[in-house]
Amino acid sequence: MAGGWGRRGGGGGGGGGDDAPPPGAAAVHVDDLSEARLAAAGVGLPAIVKPLRGRGSQGVSRVDTLAALVRAVRAATGARRRDACDNVDDGGGGGGGSGGGGGAGHNFGRYYLVEALLPGEEITLAVLPPGTYEVGGRVVTADAHWALPPVGRCGHVRDVLPYSGAVPVTANSAVVPPAVVAADPSYAAAADAAAAAAAAVDAVALVRVDARRAAGGGGGGGGGGFAVMDVNFKPNLTAAGRPGRRDADALVVLAARAAGWTYTELLVNLLRQAWGVEGAGGFGCPPPSQRS
């Protein structure tokens, strides 16, 4: 972006030598859980299992054995409930892996993602599409996807963050200090990788990208580079102030404030990127892939 605010995504890479390759992952069906299936995808145990549908960390857990994986997935299907998507009885359940995600009593369907465990530092990056933004009273133009300052996450329970409905993100998340970001090029590489991920899917609105170091250690380079592990196309945008949620700023809001935007300015800048569908009477600019 003009003026050096934010990070811009490159053509197709992670943006530097400090970024880590994406973790191995396998999409599995509740009835197709085997070590051979995981090995074919390069996923070993321990691992993280998450439902392909759901929200936040609900239904997410760390599993250390195949038996724990089976229990976790069976429990997350919703015992003796019928799946609305495939209309197939989910069957029995019970038990599960350990983690901080929660989600008991929900039915997350029959398909799950099993990811290689990344035990290092976790950050999240809010990525915005190309467009025109108002920053500090100036109108600036981004010609590629770009990221707001990184927000660090902590308070994991067996490598899984608690669901934000139970523990507000303000209790376990904070913007990474600018001095730390400036001293460690892996943060810039992570921002470039996040922007490249958004560009790869031609994201036309804000997305939130989660990344984690492949090894233990805190900031300042400990644990090597970051690997992108999740792209959230419907990030929470709520701000604190509602009754009972007075400390419930969303991760995107924390990042926007670190970049100098108030909550209102964040919303206004997001609305500036509105785009219309040709022939549908829409308004705004065309999506990124159609811009000259």
Tab-separated table of N, CA and C in Angstrom, residues 81-186:
chain	number	residue	atom	x	y	z
A	81	ARG	N	-27.693	-38.334	15.932
A	81	ARG	CA	-28.392	-37.252	15.252
A	81	ARG	C	-28.239	-37.415	13.752
A	82	ARG	N	-29.147	-36.834	13.013
A	82	ARG	CA	-29.112	-36.936	11.556
A	82	ARG	C	-28.477	-35.682	10.983
A	83	ASP	N	-27.550	-35.889	10.040
A	83	ASP	CA	-26.829	-34.773	9.441
A	83	ASP	C	-27.692	-34.091	8.384
A	84	ALA	N	-27.845	-32.787	8.492
A	84	ALA	CA	-28.728	-32.046	7.586
A	84	ALA	C	-28.188	-31.993	6.166
A	85	CYS	N	-26.846	-32.156	6.022
A	85	CYS	CA	-26.252	-32.027	4.685
A	85	CYS	C	-26.356	-33.320	3.890
A	86	ASP	N	-26.016	-34.448	4.517
A	86	ASP	CA	-26.018	-35.681	3.730
A	86	ASP	C	-27.165	-36.617	4.110
A	87	ASN	N	-27.987	-36.213	5.092
A	87	ASN	CA	-29.176	-36.983	5.458
A	87	ASN	C	-28.836	-38.416	5.838
A	88	VAL	N	-27.706	-38.572	6.508
A	88	VAL	CA	-27.280	-39.897	6.944
A	88	VAL	C	-27.182	-39.893	8.453
A	89	ASP	N	-27.692	-40.940	9.097
A	89	ASP	CA	-27.632	-41.010	10.544
A	89	ASP	C	-26.180	-41.051	10.983
A	90	ASP	N	-25.810	-40.153	11.936
A	90	ASP	CA	-24.430	-40.072	12.368
A	90	ASP	C	-24.015	-41.220	13.271
A	91	GLY	N	-24.922	-41.933	13.798
A	91	GLY	CA	-24.556	-43.076	14.605
A	91	GLY	C	-24.110	-42.699	16.001
A	92	GLY	N	-23.492	-43.643	16.658
A	92	GLY	CA	-23.083	-43.453	18.044
A	92	GLY	C	-21.895	-42.540	18.187
A	93	GLY	N	-21.585	-42.158	19.404
A	93	GLY	CA	-20.444	-41.285	19.666
A	93	GLY	C	-19.903	-41.577	21.037
A	94	GLY	N	-19.469	-40.506	21.676
A	94	GLY	CA	-18.930	-40.638	23.020
A	94	GLY	C	-17.444	-40.484	23.033
A	95	GLY	N	-16.923	-39.808	24.033
A	95	GLY	CA	-15.493	-39.637	24.163
A	95	GLY	C	-14.977	-38.584	23.222
A	96	GLY	N	-13.673	-38.405	23.196
A	96	GLY	CA	-13.094	-37.435	22.274
A	96	GLY	C	-11.722	-37.025	22.692
A	97	GLY	N	-11.048	-36.275	21.850
A	97	GLY	CA	-9.729	-35.763	22.158
A	97	GLY	C	-9.840	-34.584	23.090
A	98	SER	N	-8.685	-34.129	23.561
A	98	SER	CA	-8.656	-33.012	24.497
A	98	SER	C	-8.337	-31.732	23.774
A	99	GLY	N	-8.883	-30.640	24.258
A	99	GLY	CA	-8.585	-29.341	23.669
A	99	GLY	C	-9.421	-28.268	24.290
A	100	GLY	N	-9.211	-27.035	23.834
A	100	GLY	CA	-9.926	-25.920	24.417
A	100	GLY	C	-11.077	-25.423	23.585
A	101	GLY	N	-11.402	-26.109	22.482
A	101	GLY	CA	-12.388	-25.577	21.572
A	101	GLY	C	-13.813	-25.655	22.057
A	102	GLY	N	-14.157	-26.688	22.786
A	102	GLY	CA	-15.536	-26.830	23.236
A	102	GLY	C	-16.437	-27.234	22.099
A	103	GLY	N	-17.730	-27.066	22.293
A	103	GLY	CA	-18.681	-27.390	21.254
A	103	GLY	C	-19.509	-28.613	21.558
A	104	ALA	N	-19.502	-29.071	22.805
A	104	ALA	CA	-20.291	-30.244	23.160
A	104	ALA	C	-21.761	-30.001	22.860
A	105	GLY	N	-22.412	-31.029	22.329
A	105	GLY	CA	-23.825	-30.918	22.040
A	105	GLY	C	-24.127	-30.425	20.637
A	106	HIS	N	-23.098	-30.014	19.890
A	106	HIS	CA	-23.301	-29.562	18.522
A	106	HIS	C	-23.162	-30.732	17.557
A	107	ASN	N	-23.711	-30.561	16.377
A	107	ASN	CA	-23.543	-31.539	15.315
A	107	ASN	C	-22.763	-30.866	14.198
A	108	PHE	N	-21.509	-31.243	14.026
A	108	PHE	CA	-20.642	-30.582	13.064
A	108	PHE	C	-20.547	-31.331	11.739
A	109	GLY	N	-21.387	-32.320	11.526
A	109	GLY	CA	-21.360	-33.019	10.254
A	109	GLY	C	-20.382	-34.172	10.244
A	110	ARG	N	-20.140	-34.713	9.059
A	110	ARG	CA	-19.381	-35.958	8.948
A	110	ARG	C	-18.007	-35.783	8.316
A	111	TYR	N	-17.633	-34.562	7.944
A	111	TYR	CA	-16.336	-34.336	7.322
A	111	TYR	C	-15.461	-33.460	8.195
A	112	TYR	N	-14.187	-33.844	8.307
A	112	TYR	CA	-13.259	-33.184	9.224
A	112	TYR	C	-11.910	-32.983	8.554
A	113	LEU	N	-11.195	-32.007	9.076
A	113	LEU	CA	-9.841	-31.739	8.610
A	113	LEU	C	-8.888	-32.133	9.727
A	114	VAL	N	-7.942	-32.982	9.399
A	114	VAL	CA	-6.905	-33.377	10.354
A	114	VAL	C	-5.604	-32.723	9.908
A	115	GLU	N	-5.054	-31.858	10.749
A	115	GLU	CA	-3.864	-31.083	10.397
A	115	GLU	C	-2.680	-31.478	11.270
A	116	ALA	N	-1.488	-31.410	10.682
A	116	ALA	CA	-0.278	-31.601	11.460
A	116	ALA	C	-0.230	-30.561	12.575
A	117	LEU	N	0.204	-30.983	13.743
A	117	LEU	CA	0.258	-30.086	14.899
A	117	LEU	C	1.383	-29.075	14.742
A	118	LEU	N	1.049	-27.797	14.910
A	118	LEU	CA	2.039	-26.718	14.943
A	118	LEU	C	2.039	-26.170	16.366
A	119	PRO	N	3.036	-26.483	17.168
A	119	PRO	CA	2.986	-26.129	18.592
A	119	PRO	C	3.561	-24.766	18.942
A	120	GLY	N	3.995	-23.989	17.948
A	120	GLY	CA	4.655	-22.725	18.242
A	120	GLY	C	3.714	-21.547	18.383
A	121	GLU	N	4.293	-20.349	18.379
A	121	GLU	CA	3.543	-19.100	18.528
A	121	GLU	C	2.453	-18.985	17.461
A	122	GLU	N	1.286	-18.475	17.864
A	122	GLU	CA	0.167	-18.299	16.936
A	122	GLU	C	-0.146	-16.820	16.765
A	123	ILE	N	-0.409	-16.424	15.531
A	123	ILE	CA	-0.843	-15.062	15.231
A	123	ILE	C	-2.032	-15.114	14.280
A	124	THR	N	-2.759	-14.010	14.213
A	124	THR	CA	-3.822	-13.885	13.222
A	124	THR	C	-3.622	-12.580	12.472
A	125	LEU	N	-3.952	-12.590	11.185
A	125	LEU	CA	-3.755	-11.433	10.321
A	125	LEU	C	-5.047	-11.122	9.584
A	126	ALA	N	-5.497	-9.880	9.705
A	126	ALA	CA	-6.664	-9.420	8.962
A	126	ALA	C	-6.186	-8.927	7.602
A	127	VAL	N	-6.696	-9.510	6.531
A	127	VAL	CA	-6.248	-9.187	5.172
A	127	VAL	C	-7.381	-8.494	4.422
A	128	LEU	N	-7.076	-7.352	3.833
A	128	LEU	CA	-8.066	-6.580	3.080
A	128	LEU	C	-7.767	-6.644	1.590
A	129	PRO	N	-8.792	-6.460	0.758
A	129	PRO	CA	-8.610	-6.568	-0.692
A	129	PRO	C	-8.018	-5.294	-1.282
A	130	PRO	N	-7.563	-5.357	-2.526
A	130	PRO	CA	-7.130	-4.132	-3.206
A	130	PRO	C	-8.264	-3.118	-3.234
A	131	GLY	N	-7.911	-1.854	-3.160
A	131	GLY	CA	-8.936	-0.822	-3.184
A	131	GLY	C	-8.424	0.493	-2.654
A	132	THR	N	-9.331	1.402	-2.407
A	132	THR	CA	-9.010	2.734	-1.908
A	132	THR	C	-9.452	2.844	-0.455
A	133	TYR	N	-8.553	3.328	0.391
A	133	TYR	CA	-8.803	3.408	1.824
A	133	TYR	C	-8.440	4.796	2.333
A	134	GLU	N	-9.062	5.178	3.431
A	134	GLU	CA	-8.710	6.435	4.089
A	134	GLU	C	-7.921	6.113	5.350
A	135	VAL	N	-6.704	6.596	5.396
A	135	VAL	CA	-5.795	6.304	6.495
A	135	VAL	C	-5.233	7.618	7.023
A	136	GLY	N	-5.524	7.937	8.279
A	136	GLY	CA	-4.982	9.143	8.871
A	136	GLY	C	-5.339	10.404	8.115
A	137	GLY	N	-6.549	10.446	7.570
A	137	GLY	CA	-6.990	11.620	6.831
A	137	GLY	C	-6.531	11.655	5.389
A	138	ARG	N	-5.759	10.651	4.962
A	138	ARG	CA	-5.296	10.579	3.574
A	138	ARG	C	-6.004	9.433	2.862
A	139	VAL	N	-6.258	9.603	1.592
A	139	VAL	CA	-6.810	8.545	0.764
A	139	VAL	C	-5.650	7.843	0.077
A	140	VAL	N	-5.525	6.560	0.328
A	140	VAL	CA	-4.425	5.781	-0.240
A	140	VAL	C	-5.001	4.597	-1.003
A	141	THR	N	-4.223	4.091	-1.942
A	141	THR	CA	-4.672	3.000	-2.804
A	141	THR	C	-3.788	1.773	-2.617
A	142	ALA	N	-4.412	0.636	-2.413
A	142	ALA	CA	-3.716	-0.647	-2.355
A	142	ALA	C	-3.956	-1.370	-3.669
A	143	ASP	N	-2.894	-1.771	-4.328
A	143	ASP	CA	-3.051	-2.471	-5.605
A	143	ASP	C	-2.972	-3.982	-5.452
A	144	ALA	N	-2.900	-4.458	-4.219
A	144	ALA	CA	-2.886	-5.892	-3.944
A	144	ALA	C	-3.473	-6.120	-2.555
A	145	HIS	N	-3.772	-7.367	-2.242
A	145	HIS	CA	-4.239	-7.685	-0.894
A	145	HIS	C	-3.154	-7.307	0.112
A	146	TRP	N	-3.578	-6.853	1.302
A	146	TRP	CA	-2.612	-6.391	2.293
A	146	TRP	C	-3.135	-6.678	3.688
A	147	ALA	N	-2.220	-6.724	4.647
A	147	ALA	CA	-2.573	-7.161	5.998
A	147	ALA	C	-2.414	-6.051	7.019
A	148	LEU	N	-3.321	-6.034	7.986
A	148	LEU	CA	-3.203	-5.180	9.155
A	148	LEU	C	-2.155	-5.773	10.105
A	149	PRO	N	-1.739	-5.047	11.137
A	149	PRO	CA	-0.726	-5.577	12.069
A	149	PRO	C	-1.144	-6.912	12.671
A	150	PRO	N	-0.172	-7.787	12.928
A	150	PRO	CA	-0.497	-9.112	13.475
A	150	PRO	C	-0.947	-9.041	14.927
A	151	VAL	N	-1.864	-9.928	15.262
A	151	VAL	CA	-2.355	-10.064	16.635
A	151	VAL	C	-1.883	-11.410	17.163
A	152	GLY	N	-1.178	-11.404	18.291
A	152	GLY	CA	-0.701	-12.641	18.887
A	152	GLY	C	-1.765	-13.305	19.740
A	153	ARG	N	-1.744	-14.641	19.757
A	153	ARG	CA	-2.720	-15.417	20.528
A	153	ARG	C	-1.996	-16.213	21.608
A	154	CYS	N	-2.603	-16.365	22.763
A	154	CYS	CA	-2.032	-17.157	23.844
A	154	CYS	C	-3.175	-17.791	24.628
A	155	GLY	N	-2.831	-18.546	25.676
A	155	GLY	CA	-3.866	-19.179	26.484
A	155	GLY	C	-4.413	-20.457	25.896
A	156	HIS	N	-3.631	-21.150	25.067
A	156	HIS	CA	-4.082	-22.409	24.480
A	156	HIS	C	-4.271	-23.476	25.562
A	157	VAL	N	-5.235	-24.340	25.344
A	157	VAL	CA	-5.441	-25.516	26.177
A	157	VAL	C	-5.145	-26.723	25.307
A	158	ARG	N	-4.045	-27.389	25.579
A	158	ARG	CA	-3.572	-28.485	24.715
A	158	ARG	C	-3.588	-28.062	23.251
A	159	ASP	N	-2.948	-26.915	23.006
A	159	ASP	CA	-2.710	-26.410	21.654
A	159	ASP	C	-3.956	-25.914	20.932
A	160	VAL	N	-5.068	-25.753	21.631
A	160	VAL	CA	-6.290	-25.222	21.041
A	160	VAL	C	-6.764	-24.040	21.874
A	161	LEU	N	-7.094	-22.938	21.223
A	161	LEU	CA	-7.616	-21.781	21.925
A	161	LEU	C	-9.065	-22.007	22.353
A	162	PRO	N	-9.454	-21.529	23.522
A	162	PRO	CA	-10.860	-21.653	23.928
A	162	PRO	C	-11.765	-20.901	22.963
A	163	TYR	N	-12.979	-21.370	22.828
A	163	TYR	CA	-13.963	-20.699	21.978
A	163	TYR	C	-14.197	-19.290	22.510
A	164	SER	N	-14.255	-18.315	21.617
A	164	SER	CA	-14.359	-16.917	22.027
A	164	SER	C	-15.666	-16.607	22.746
A	165	GLY	N	-16.676	-17.440	22.561
A	165	GLY	CA	-17.913	-17.246	23.294
A	165	GLY	C	-17.763	-17.572	24.767
A	166	ALA	N	-16.727	-18.354	25.103
A	166	ALA	CA	-16.466	-18.709	26.502
A	166	ALA	C	-15.369	-17.841	27.102
A	167	VAL	N	-14.330	-17.549	26.315
A	167	VAL	CA	-13.220	-16.697	26.753
A	167	VAL	C	-13.040	-15.602	25.712
A	168	PRO	N	-13.323	-14.343	26.026
A	168	PRO	CA	-13.194	-13.273	25.029
A	168	PRO	C	-11.767	-13.159	24.516
A	169	VAL	N	-11.625	-12.793	23.251
A	169	VAL	CA	-10.285	-12.733	22.660
A	169	VAL	C	-9.420	-11.679	23.330
A	170	THR	N	-10.020	-10.683	23.950
A	170	THR	CA	-9.221	-9.675	24.646
A	170	THR	C	-8.500	-10.254	25.860
A	171	ALA	N	-8.926	-11.448	26.318
A	171	ALA	CA	-8.275	-12.093	27.453
A	171	ALA	C	-7.081	-12.940	27.028
A	172	ASN	N	-6.985	-13.265	25.742
A	172	ASN	CA	-5.875	-14.121	25.310
A	172	ASN	C	-5.224	-13.644	24.011
A	173	SER	N	-5.455	-12.387	23.646
A	173	SER	CA	-4.915	-11.884	22.380
A	173	SER	C	-4.457	-10.439	22.547
A	174	ALA	N	-3.380	-10.076	21.860
A	174	ALA	CA	-2.869	-8.705	21.886
A	174	ALA	C	-2.058	-8.454	20.629
A	175	VAL	N	-2.075	-7.234	20.146
A	175	VAL	CA	-1.291	-6.874	18.969
A	175	VAL	C	0.192	-7.090	19.268
A	176	VAL	N	0.896	-7.702	18.337
A	176	VAL	CA	2.334	-7.900	18.500
A	176	VAL	C	3.017	-6.532	18.472
A	177	PRO	N	3.842	-6.199	19.465
A	177	PRO	CA	4.475	-4.873	19.500
A	177	PRO	C	5.245	-4.580	18.214
A	178	PRO	N	5.113	-3.357	17.697
A	178	PRO	CA	5.801	-3.004	16.443
A	178	PRO	C	7.299	-3.273	16.473
A	179	ALA	N	7.943	-3.071	17.617
A	179	ALA	CA	9.385	-3.311	17.705
A	179	ALA	C	9.717	-4.786	17.501
A	180	VAL	N	8.837	-5.672	18.006
A	180	VAL	CA	9.041	-7.112	17.826
A	180	VAL	C	8.867	-7.483	16.361
A	181	VAL	N	7.844	-6.924	15.726
A	181	VAL	CA	7.599	-7.196	14.305
A	181	VAL	C	8.776	-6.711	13.460
A	182	ALA	N	9.279	-5.516	13.774
A	182	ALA	CA	10.372	-4.950	12.988
A	182	ALA	C	11.656	-5.758	13.125
A	183	ALA	N	11.848	-6.394	14.285
A	183	ALA	CA	13.084	-7.130	14.537
A	183	ALA	C	13.058	-8.559	14.010
A	184	ASP	N	11.907	-9.041	13.608
A	184	ASP	CA	11.759	-10.445	13.196
A	184	ASP	C	11.102	-10.515	11.823
A	185	PRO	N	11.859	-10.814	10.766
A	185	PRO	CA	11.299	-10.835	9.412
A	185	PRO	C	10.239	-11.906	9.184
A	186	SER	N	10.107	-12.850	10.102
A	186	SER	CA	9.097	-13.894	9.898
A	186	SER	C	7.682	-13.341	10.013
